[in-house]
């Protein structure tokens, strides 16, 4: 993004968005969650959102994680 158009997806006033089901193979944002949410064991602070879900791929093991992840349910991406 650029030109002052950044969105703070972690802002306290940003509401969580409940999804009706997993978005397999589609983009997921940190503040979304669905009924199959399963927290990663390694997460110190666990909030019910895709960012902390073990089925979401945000490239957390890379140097720079992604802002938008991919739902890979039912395949566990990180534990």
mmCIF file of C-alpha atoms in Angstrom:
data_model
loop_
_atom_site.group_PDB
_atom_site.id
_atom_site.type_symbol
_atom_site.label_atom_id
_atom_site.label_comp_id
_atom_site.label_asym_id
_atom_site.label_seq_id
_atom_site.Cartn_x
_atom_site.Cartn_y
_atom_site.Cartn_z
ATOM 1 C CA UNK A 1 0.000 0.000 0.000
ATOM 2 C CA UNK A 2 1.190 3.526 -0.117
ATOM 3 C CA UNK A 3 0.439 7.192 -0.313
ATOM 4 C CA UNK A 4 -1.002 7.277 3.238
ATOM 5 C CA UNK A 5 -3.625 4.631 2.487
ATOM 6 C CA UNK A 6 -2.337 2.074 5.009
ATOM 7 C CA UNK A 7 -4.852 0.206 7.117
ATOM 8 C CA UNK A 8 -4.022 -0.841 10.650
ATOM 9 C CA UNK A 9 -5.570 -4.301 10.854
ATOM 10 C CA UNK A 10 -4.445 -4.616 14.469
ATOM 11 C CA UNK A 11 -6.120 -1.444 15.736
ATOM 12 C CA UNK A 12 -8.259 -1.950 18.842
ATOM 13 C CA UNK A 13 -11.248 -0.311 17.138
ATOM 14 C CA UNK A 14 -11.127 -2.789 14.246
ATOM 15 C CA UNK A 15 -13.864 -5.383 14.819
ATOM 16 C CA UNK A 16 -13.215 -9.089 14.405
ATOM 17 C CA UNK A 17 -15.047 -10.588 11.455
ATOM 18 C CA UNK A 18 -16.641 -13.996 11.942
ATOM 19 C CA UNK A 19 -16.616 -16.112 8.799
ATOM 20 C CA UNK A 20 -19.302 -18.757 8.201
ATOM 21 C CA UNK A 21 -16.706 -21.391 7.388
ATOM 22 C CA UNK A 22 -13.072 -21.872 6.416
ATOM 23 C CA UNK A 23 -11.957 -20.036 3.262
ATOM 24 C CA UNK A 24 -9.867 -22.911 1.957
ATOM 25 C CA UNK A 25 -7.324 -21.692 -0.600
ATOM 26 C CA UNK A 26 -8.470 -18.093 -0.213
ATOM 27 C CA UNK A 27 -7.056 -15.018 1.501
ATOM 28 C CA UNK A 28 -7.606 -14.536 5.225
ATOM 29 C CA UNK A 29 -6.847 -11.430 7.259
ATOM 30 C CA UNK A 30 -5.560 -11.374 10.844
ATOM 31 C CA UNK A 31 -8.860 -10.078 12.263
ATOM 32 C CA UNK A 32 -10.993 -12.804 10.673
ATOM 33 C CA UNK A 33 -11.861 -16.173 12.178
ATOM 34 C CA UNK A 34 -14.112 -19.132 11.417
ATOM 35 C CA UNK A 35 -15.667 -22.114 13.258
ATOM 36 C CA UNK A 36 -12.618 -24.366 12.621
ATOM 37 C CA UNK A 37 -10.220 -21.920 14.318
ATOM 38 C CA UNK A 38 -7.542 -23.873 16.207
ATOM 39 C CA UNK A 39 -4.849 -21.875 18.017
ATOM 40 C CA UNK A 40 -1.165 -22.469 17.315
ATOM 41 C CA UNK A 41 0.634 -24.054 20.268
ATOM 42 C CA UNK A 42 3.559 -21.635 19.898
ATOM 43 C CA UNK A 43 1.406 -18.503 20.189
ATOM 44 C CA UNK A 44 2.001 -16.710 23.483
ATOM 45 C CA UNK A 45 -0.990 -14.424 23.155
ATOM 46 C CA UNK A 46 -3.907 -16.256 21.588
ATOM 47 C CA UNK A 47 -6.801 -14.324 20.155
ATOM 48 C CA UNK A 48 -9.556 -15.907 18.129
ATOM 49 C CA UNK A 49 -8.406 -14.716 14.722
ATOM 50 C CA UNK A 50 -6.806 -16.264 11.649
ATOM 51 C CA UNK A 51 -3.380 -14.841 12.520
ATOM 52 C CA UNK A 52 -3.179 -17.306 15.442
ATOM 53 C CA UNK A 53 -4.765 -20.283 13.645
ATOM 54 C CA UNK A 54 -2.612 -23.336 12.880
ATOM 55 C CA UNK A 55 -4.373 -23.776 9.507
ATOM 56 C CA UNK A 56 -3.487 -20.299 8.201
ATOM 57 C CA UNK A 57 -0.299 -19.664 6.243
ATOM 58 C CA UNK A 58 1.080 -16.179 6.920
ATOM 59 C CA UNK A 59 4.688 -17.262 6.156
ATOM 60 C CA UNK A 60 5.522 -16.933 9.850
ATOM 61 C CA UNK A 61 8.798 -18.828 9.420
ATOM 62 C CA UNK A 62 10.032 -16.391 6.767
ATOM 63 C CA UNK A 63 11.967 -13.165 7.415
ATOM 64 C CA UNK A 64 8.902 -11.071 6.658
ATOM 65 C CA UNK A 65 5.455 -12.525 7.426
ATOM 66 C CA UNK A 66 2.527 -11.755 5.146
ATOM 67 C CA UNK A 67 -0.217 -9.260 6.014
ATOM 68 C CA UNK A 68 -2.718 -11.509 4.249
ATOM 69 C CA UNK A 69 -2.556 -15.268 4.725
ATOM 70 C CA UNK A 70 -4.041 -18.276 2.976
ATOM 71 C CA UNK A 71 -6.433 -20.689 4.675
ATOM 72 C CA UNK A 72 -5.065 -24.211 4.246
ATOM 73 C CA UNK A 73 -7.649 -26.105 6.310
ATOM 74 C CA UNK A 74 -7.537 -29.062 7.000
ATOM 75 C CA UNK A 75 -3.737 -29.045 6.513
ATOM 76 C CA UNK A 76 -1.849 -27.770 9.555
ATOM 77 C CA UNK A 77 0.693 -25.089 8.577
ATOM 78 C CA UNK A 78 2.366 -24.368 11.906
ATOM 79 C CA UNK A 79 1.988 -25.716 15.399
#
